[in-house]
Coordinates of C-alpha atoms and ligand atoms in Angstrom, one line a residue:
M1 CA 194.9 74.3 216.4
I2 CA 198.3 76.0 216.6
V3 CA 201.2 74.1 214.9
F4 CA 204.6 75.3 216.1
I5 CA 207.4 74.9 213.6
L6 CA 210.8 75.3 215.3
D7 CA 214.1 75.2 213.4
H8 CA 213.0 73.1 210.4
K9 CA 211.5 73.8 207.1
F10 CA 208.9 71.0 206.9
H11 CA 205.9 73.1 207.7
F12 CA 204.0 72.0 204.6
E13 CA 204.2 68.2 205.4
T14 CA 203.5 68.9 209.1
E15 CA 200.4 70.9 208.3
N16 CA 199.2 68.3 205.8
L17 CA 199.6 65.5 208.3
C18 CA 197.7 67.5 210.9
R19 CA 194.9 67.9 208.4
L20 CA 194.7 64.2 207.8
F21 CA 193.5 63.9 211.4
F22 CA 191.7 67.2 211.8
P23 CA 190.5 67.9 208.3
N24 CA 188.3 70.9 209.1
A25 CA 190.4 72.5 211.9
D26 CA 191.5 76.1 211.7
I27 CA 195.2 75.3 211.7
K28 CA 197.6 78.2 212.4
L29 CA 201.3 77.9 211.9
S30 CA 203.6 79.6 214.3
Y31 CA 207.4 79.8 213.9
E32 CA 208.1 80.8 217.6
Y33 CA 206.9 79.0 220.7
K34 CA 204.5 80.7 223.1
E35 CA 202.7 79.2 226.0
T36 CA 199.1 78.4 225.1
T37 CA 196.0 76.9 226.5
D38 CA 194.7 76.0 222.9
D39 CA 195.2 72.7 221.3
F40 CA 198.6 72.6 219.7
L41 CA 201.2 70.5 217.9
Y42 CA 204.8 71.4 218.6
T43 CA 207.6 70.3 216.2
E44 CA 211.3 71.0 216.5
M45 CA 214.6 70.0 215.0
I46 CA 217.7 70.2 217.2
S47 CA 221.0 69.8 215.5
S48 CA 224.3 69.1 217.3
E49 CA 227.7 67.7 216.2
D50 CA 226.7 64.2 217.1
A51 CA 223.1 63.9 215.9
I52 CA 220.0 65.5 214.7
V53 CA 216.9 65.2 216.9
L54 CA 213.4 65.5 215.5
K55 CA 210.6 66.1 218.1
A56 CA 206.9 66.4 218.2
R57 CA 204.6 67.1 221.1
I58 CA 200.8 67.4 221.0
K59 CA 198.0 68.5 223.2
V60 CA 194.4 68.1 222.2
G61 CA 191.9 68.6 224.9
E62 CA 193.1 66.6 227.9
S63 CA 195.2 64.2 225.7
C64 CA 198.9 64.7 225.3
H65 CA 201.7 62.7 223.6
E66 CA 205.4 63.2 222.8
S67 CA 207.6 61.5 220.2
E68 CA 211.3 61.9 219.4
L69 CA 213.6 60.3 216.9
T70 CA 217.3 60.8 215.9
I71 CA 219.2 60.7 212.7
D72 CA 223.0 60.6 212.4
E73 CA 223.4 62.6 209.3
Y74 CA 221.2 65.4 207.9
S75 CA 219.5 65.2 204.6
D76 CA 216.2 66.9 203.8
E77 CA 214.6 63.6 202.9
A78 CA 215.7 61.8 206.1
A79 CA 214.8 64.7 208.4
E80 CA 211.4 65.2 206.8
Y81 CA 210.5 61.5 207.0
V82 CA 211.6 61.1 210.6
L83 CA 209.7 64.2 211.7
A84 CA 206.7 62.9 209.8
L85 CA 206.9 59.7 211.9
C86 CA 207.0 61.6 215.1
V87 CA 204.1 63.9 214.1
Y88 CA 202.1 60.9 212.9
E89 CA 202.6 59.0 216.1
C90 CA 201.5 62.0 218.2
L91 CA 198.3 62.5 216.1
Q92 CA 197.5 58.8 216.1
K93 CA 197.8 58.6 219.9
V94 CA 195.6 61.5 220.7
T95 CA 192.9 60.7 218.2
G96 CA 193.0 56.9 218.3
Y97 CA 192.7 57.1 214.5
T98 CA 194.9 55.2 211.9
P99 CA 194.6 56.7 208.4
K100 CA 194.5 53.9 205.8
W101 CA 196.9 56.0 203.5
G102 CA 199.4 56.2 206.4
L103 CA 201.8 59.1 205.9
L104 CA 200.8 59.8 202.4
T105 CA 199.4 63.3 201.8
G106 CA 198.8 65.3 198.7
V107 CA 200.1 62.9 196.1
R108 CA 198.8 60.6 193.5
P109 CA 199.5 57.3 195.2
S110 CA 199.8 55.5 191.9
K111 CA 202.3 58.0 190.6
L112 CA 204.5 57.4 193.6
M113 CA 203.9 53.6 193.3
S114 CA 205.1 53.7 189.7
K115 CA 208.3 55.5 190.7
L116 CA 208.9 53.0 193.5
I117 CA 208.3 50.1 191.2
D118 CA 211.0 51.4 188.8
Q119 CA 213.3 51.7 191.8
Y120 CA 212.5 48.6 193.8
G121 CA 210.3 46.3 191.7
Q122 CA 206.7 45.3 192.4
D123 CA 207.3 43.6 195.8
G124 CA 209.8 46.2 197.0
A125 CA 207.4 49.0 196.1
R126 CA 204.5 47.4 198.0
A127 CA 206.8 46.8 201.0
Y128 CA 207.9 50.4 200.9
F129 CA 204.2 51.5 201.0
I130 CA 203.3 49.2 203.9
H131 CA 206.4 49.4 206.1
K132 CA 207.9 52.9 205.4
L133 CA 204.8 54.9 204.5
L134 CA 202.5 53.0 206.9
V135 CA 199.8 52.5 204.1
S136 CA 197.3 49.7 204.8
E137 CA 197.6 46.5 202.7
Q138 CA 194.2 47.2 201.1
K139 CA 195.2 50.7 199.9
T140 CA 198.6 49.5 198.8
K141 CA 197.0 46.9 196.6
L142 CA 194.7 49.5 195.2
A143 CA 197.6 51.8 194.3
S144 CA 199.5 48.9 192.8
T145 CA 196.6 47.8 190.7
V146 CA 195.9 51.3 189.4
C147 CA 199.5 51.8 188.6
N148 CA 199.8 48.5 186.6
V149 CA 196.5 49.2 184.7
Q150 CA 197.7 52.7 183.7
K151 CA 201.2 51.7 182.7
P152 CA 200.5 50.5 179.1
I153 CA 198.4 53.5 178.4
I154 CA 200.9 56.0 179.8
D155 CA 203.7 54.2 178.0
K156 CA 202.2 55.2 174.7
N157 CA 202.8 58.9 175.5
T158 CA 205.8 60.6 173.8
P159 CA 207.6 63.7 175.1
K160 CA 205.5 65.6 172.6
S161 CA 202.2 64.3 173.9
F162 CA 199.6 66.6 175.5
S163 CA 196.0 66.5 176.6
L164 CA 193.5 69.2 176.2
Y165 CA 191.2 70.1 179.1
I166 CA 188.3 72.5 178.3
S167 CA 186.3 74.0 181.2
I168 CA 182.7 75.1 181.1
P169 CA 182.4 76.8 184.5
F170 CA 178.6 77.1 184.5
C171 CA 176.0 74.8 186.0
P172 CA 172.2 74.7 186.2
S173 CA 172.4 75.2 189.9
R174 CA 175.2 75.1 192.6
C175 CA 175.5 71.8 194.5
S176 CA 176.0 72.5 198.2
Y177 CA 179.2 70.5 198.4
C178 CA 180.8 72.0 195.3
S179 CA 184.2 73.8 195.5
F180 CA 184.9 74.1 191.8
V181 CA 185.0 77.4 190.0
S182 CA 181.5 77.2 188.6
H183 CA 178.6 79.6 188.5
S184 CA 174.9 78.8 188.6
I185 CA 173.4 79.9 185.3
T186 CA 170.3 81.1 187.3
S187 CA 172.2 84.3 188.3
A188 CA 171.9 87.3 186.0
N189 CA 175.6 87.8 185.9
A190 CA 176.3 84.2 184.8
K191 CA 173.6 84.4 182.1
K192 CA 175.3 87.5 180.7
L193 CA 178.8 86.0 180.9
F194 CA 178.0 82.7 179.4
P195 CA 178.0 83.6 175.6
E196 CA 181.0 85.8 176.0
Y197 CA 182.8 83.0 177.8
L198 CA 182.2 80.7 174.9
D199 CA 183.5 83.2 172.4
K200 CA 186.7 83.8 174.4
L201 CA 187.1 80.0 174.9
I202 CA 187.0 79.5 171.1
E203 CA 189.5 82.3 170.7
E204 CA 191.8 80.5 173.2
L205 CA 191.4 77.2 171.4
E206 CA 192.6 78.9 168.2
I207 CA 195.7 80.3 170.0
T208 CA 196.4 77.0 171.8
G209 CA 196.0 75.1 168.6
K210 CA 198.5 77.2 166.9
I211 CA 201.0 76.7 169.7
A212 CA 200.5 73.0 169.5
K213 CA 201.0 73.0 165.7
D214 CA 204.1 75.2 165.9
N215 CA 205.7 72.9 168.4
A216 CA 204.5 69.7 166.7
L217 CA 202.8 68.6 169.8
I218 CA 200.6 65.4 169.7
L219 CA 197.1 65.6 171.1
E220 CA 196.4 62.4 173.0
S221 CA 193.1 63.2 174.6
V222 CA 190.4 65.9 175.0
Y223 CA 188.3 66.3 178.1
V224 CA 185.5 68.8 178.2
G225 CA 184.6 69.2 181.9
G226 CA 183.4 71.9 184.3
G227 CA 181.1 72.9 185.7
T228 CA 178.6 71.2 183.5
P229 CA 179.4 71.2 179.8
G230 CA 176.0 69.7 179.2
I231 CA 174.6 73.2 179.9
L232 CA 175.7 74.2 176.3
S233 CA 172.8 74.1 173.8
A234 CA 173.2 71.6 170.9
E235 CA 174.2 74.5 168.7
Q236 CA 176.8 75.8 171.2
T237 CA 178.1 72.2 171.6
V238 CA 178.7 71.9 167.8
K239 CA 180.5 75.3 167.8
L240 CA 182.8 74.2 170.6
I241 CA 183.6 70.8 169.3
N242 CA 184.2 72.1 165.8
A243 CA 186.6 74.7 167.2
V244 CA 188.6 71.8 168.7
K245 CA 188.5 69.8 165.5
D246 CA 189.4 72.8 163.3
N247 CA 192.3 73.9 165.4
F248 CA 194.0 70.7 166.5
E249 CA 195.3 67.6 164.6
M250 CA 192.8 65.0 165.8
S251 CA 194.2 61.9 164.2
P252 CA 196.4 60.8 167.1
C253 CA 193.7 61.7 169.7
R254 CA 192.9 58.5 171.7
E255 CA 189.9 59.7 173.6
F256 CA 187.5 62.5 173.5
T257 CA 185.4 62.9 176.7
F258 CA 182.5 65.2 177.2
E259 CA 181.0 65.5 180.6
A260 CA 177.3 65.5 179.8
G261 CA 177.1 65.7 183.5
R262 CA 173.7 66.4 185.1
A263 CA 170.5 64.8 183.9
D264 CA 168.6 68.1 184.1
V265 CA 170.5 69.3 181.0
T266 CA 171.1 66.1 179.1
T267 CA 168.9 65.8 176.0
F268 CA 168.6 63.4 173.0
E269 CA 169.5 66.2 170.7
K270 CA 172.7 67.1 172.6
L271 CA 173.8 63.4 172.9
S272 CA 173.1 62.9 169.2
V273 CA 175.4 65.9 168.3
L274 CA 178.2 64.6 170.6
S275 CA 178.0 61.2 169.0
E276 CA 178.0 62.6 165.4
L277 CA 181.0 64.8 166.1
G278 CA 183.1 61.9 167.3
V279 CA 183.0 62.3 171.1
D280 CA 183.6 58.7 172.2
R281 CA 183.3 59.0 176.0
I282 CA 180.7 60.8 178.0
S283 CA 179.9 61.1 181.6
I284 CA 176.4 61.1 183.2
N285 CA 176.7 61.9 186.8
P286 CA 173.9 61.0 189.2
Q287 CA 176.2 61.3 192.3
T288 CA 173.5 59.4 194.2
F289 CA 170.3 57.5 193.3
D290 CA 168.6 58.7 196.4
N291 CA 166.1 61.5 195.7
S292 CA 166.2 63.0 199.2
V293 CA 170.0 63.2 199.0
L294 CA 169.8 64.8 195.6
E295 CA 167.4 67.4 197.0
E296 CA 169.6 68.0 200.0
I297 CA 172.7 68.7 197.9
G298 CA 170.8 71.1 195.6
R299 CA 170.6 69.0 192.4
K300 CA 167.6 69.8 190.3
H301 CA 167.0 66.3 189.0
T302 CA 165.8 63.0 190.3
A303 CA 167.4 59.5 190.3
Q304 CA 165.0 58.5 187.5
D305 CA 166.1 61.5 185.4
A306 CA 169.7 60.2 185.6
I307 CA 168.6 56.7 184.6
E308 CA 166.6 58.0 181.7
A309 CA 169.5 60.2 180.6
Y310 CA 171.8 57.1 180.7
N311 CA 169.3 55.0 178.7
C312 CA 169.0 57.8 176.2
A313 CA 172.8 57.9 175.8
R314 CA 172.9 54.1 175.3
Q315 CA 171.0 54.6 172.0
F316 CA 174.2 56.1 170.6
D317 CA 177.5 54.2 170.1
F318 CA 179.7 55.9 172.6
N319 CA 182.7 53.7 173.5
S320 CA 182.4 54.5 177.1
I321 CA 179.9 56.0 179.5
N322 CA 181.0 57.0 182.9
M323 CA 178.8 57.5 186.0
D324 CA 180.1 59.5 189.0
L325 CA 178.9 58.7 192.5
I326 CA 180.0 60.4 195.8
A327 CA 180.5 58.7 199.1
G328 CA 179.8 60.8 202.2
L329 CA 177.2 63.2 200.9
P330 CA 175.1 65.0 203.5
S331 CA 172.2 63.0 204.7
D332 CA 173.3 59.9 202.8
T333 CA 173.6 56.6 204.7
V334 CA 175.8 53.6 204.2
E335 CA 172.7 51.6 203.1
G336 CA 171.6 54.4 200.8
F337 CA 175.1 54.6 199.2
K338 CA 175.2 50.8 198.8
S339 CA 171.9 51.0 196.9
S340 CA 173.3 53.7 194.7
I341 CA 176.3 51.6 193.8
D342 CA 174.1 48.6 193.1
T343 CA 171.9 50.7 190.8
A344 CA 174.9 52.0 188.9
I345 CA 176.2 48.5 188.5
S346 CA 172.8 47.3 187.2
L347 CA 173.0 49.9 184.5
K348 CA 176.3 48.5 183.3
P349 CA 178.2 51.7 182.4
E350 CA 181.8 51.1 181.2
N351 CA 183.2 53.3 184.0
I352 CA 181.9 54.1 187.4
T353 CA 183.9 56.8 189.3
V354 CA 183.5 56.8 193.1
H355 CA 184.4 60.1 194.7
S356 CA 184.8 60.7 198.4
L357 CA 183.2 64.0 199.4
A358 CA 185.8 66.7 200.0
L359 CA 184.6 69.7 202.0
K360 CA 186.6 72.8 200.8
R361 CA 186.2 76.2 202.2
S362 CA 184.5 77.5 199.0
S363 CA 181.6 75.0 199.3
N364 CA 178.3 76.1 200.7
L365 CA 178.3 73.3 203.2
V366 CA 179.5 74.4 206.6
A367 CA 182.3 72.2 207.8
K368 CA 182.6 71.8 211.6
D369 CA 185.9 72.8 213.1
N370 CA 188.1 70.3 214.9
V371 CA 186.1 67.2 214.0
S372 CA 188.3 64.2 214.2
L373 CA 187.8 61.7 211.5
A374 CA 187.8 58.9 214.0
Q375 CA 184.3 59.9 215.0
D376 CA 182.6 58.7 211.9
N377 CA 183.7 55.9 209.6
S378 CA 180.6 55.6 207.4
A379 CA 182.5 57.0 204.4
D380 CA 185.0 54.2 204.9
K381 CA 182.3 51.6 204.9
M382 CA 180.8 53.1 201.7
I383 CA 184.2 53.0 199.9
D384 CA 184.9 49.5 201.1
Y385 CA 181.5 48.4 199.8
A386 CA 182.1 50.2 196.5
N387 CA 185.4 48.4 196.1
E388 CA 184.0 45.0 196.8
A389 CA 180.8 45.3 194.8
L390 CA 182.5 46.9 191.8
S391 CA 185.3 44.2 191.8
A392 CA 182.7 41.5 192.0
A393 CA 180.9 43.0 189.0
G394 CA 184.2 42.9 187.0
Y395 CA 185.2 46.6 187.3
V396 CA 189.0 47.2 187.7
P397 CA 190.4 50.4 189.2
Y398 CA 192.2 52.4 186.5
Y399 CA 192.5 55.9 187.9
M400 CA 192.8 57.4 191.4
Y401 CA 193.6 60.7 193.1
R402 CA 193.3 62.0 196.6
Q403 CA 192.3 65.4 197.8
T404 CA 192.8 67.2 201.1
R405 CA 189.7 67.6 203.4
C406 CA 188.2 64.4 202.1
V407 CA 185.8 62.5 204.3
G408 CA 187.6 59.6 205.9
N409 CA 190.9 60.6 204.2
L410 CA 189.8 58.5 201.3
E411 CA 190.3 58.5 197.6
N412 CA 188.5 59.0 194.3
V413 CA 188.7 56.0 192.1
G414 CA 187.6 55.4 188.5
Ligands
LIG501 S1 177.4 70.0 188.9 FE1 179.5 69.7 189.5 S2 180.5 71.6 189.1 FE2 178.3 72.0 189.0 S3 177.8 72.8 191.0 FE3 177.4 70.6 191.0 S4 179.4 69.7 191.7 FE4 179.8 71.8 191.2

């Protein structure tokens, strides 16, 4: 699809809105208009002494639509918003699709909600989401709940607070949907790199620890993610965690998370080491409890392996165990996903994080061009079920972010 950007600077917002409706389309921006038989979205700002006119026109297949709005006085904010309304209307008309997150693209909705609550109060912020940003009532409530749950935790931060994220970009195998920087340890190159990476990581922890001490920074949380940190041997895990403890002042640290990750690398010995060294939150990530889906996405473990890894972790006194599930995995069905949610709930982990599959260019899965999201709302049904079932089981959403190219334009919620 060609997106024409004429006489305005809001190409970023325009492209992102377009991607909401056509997540996998090959979108090309053009700053001058040329006749075309391809699908296109034309946007323009016309300024005169009396008013500023924002226009959008779209053609997708045989469907066309035009929208035009005027503002009296120019400001970046007003022009960007009004153009977004025109673009949104055009996209909505030609696809027949209404995104539940409305005009919101590329932001943490709860962060925006928090800013709006400070400005307009709880009711005003919710009204702004619904009426100005066209967010559905359901998603507005979700953003508002996450924001209010997070507030007392975030309020404890000081200007000197920081969090430490440590990445282990290696995995036992590459999942087909993965777009993270991570290497399958099965390759000779990765095998060779892995020990060297660990040494360099420890060097970097020493340097970063010194910077933190010199600046009297306060370590609030540590997260070891990846990749699959669980791929470290018990001995390497001790080396890494001791490097953190030796180089940072740990007394103010409120949470130390280690993504044990995949069941194919989780062992009693590693869990025991994590527990002894003071890690208080771990993640065991089944992604799905359907063996055929696990096989389809290239995971080398079964649903039962994930359950056994979880039960093994329960023998230790971690404060919190998280389980990740993904909605919209290839070959998964709504019924299959519901069953995965029910299984996760029956295990009673403290946290369950439900991701919506995001298909990035760097994943092995081939994304189809120009597929409109209106054609398949199964991910939507999955996420709706997750929200209902998890709420009924007493889980409260505490964390949320959105990604581009996410199935159904949905969100990831802890
Ligand atoms: S385990 Fe996670 S990081 Fe590793 S390949 Fe799979 S999705 Fe990517």
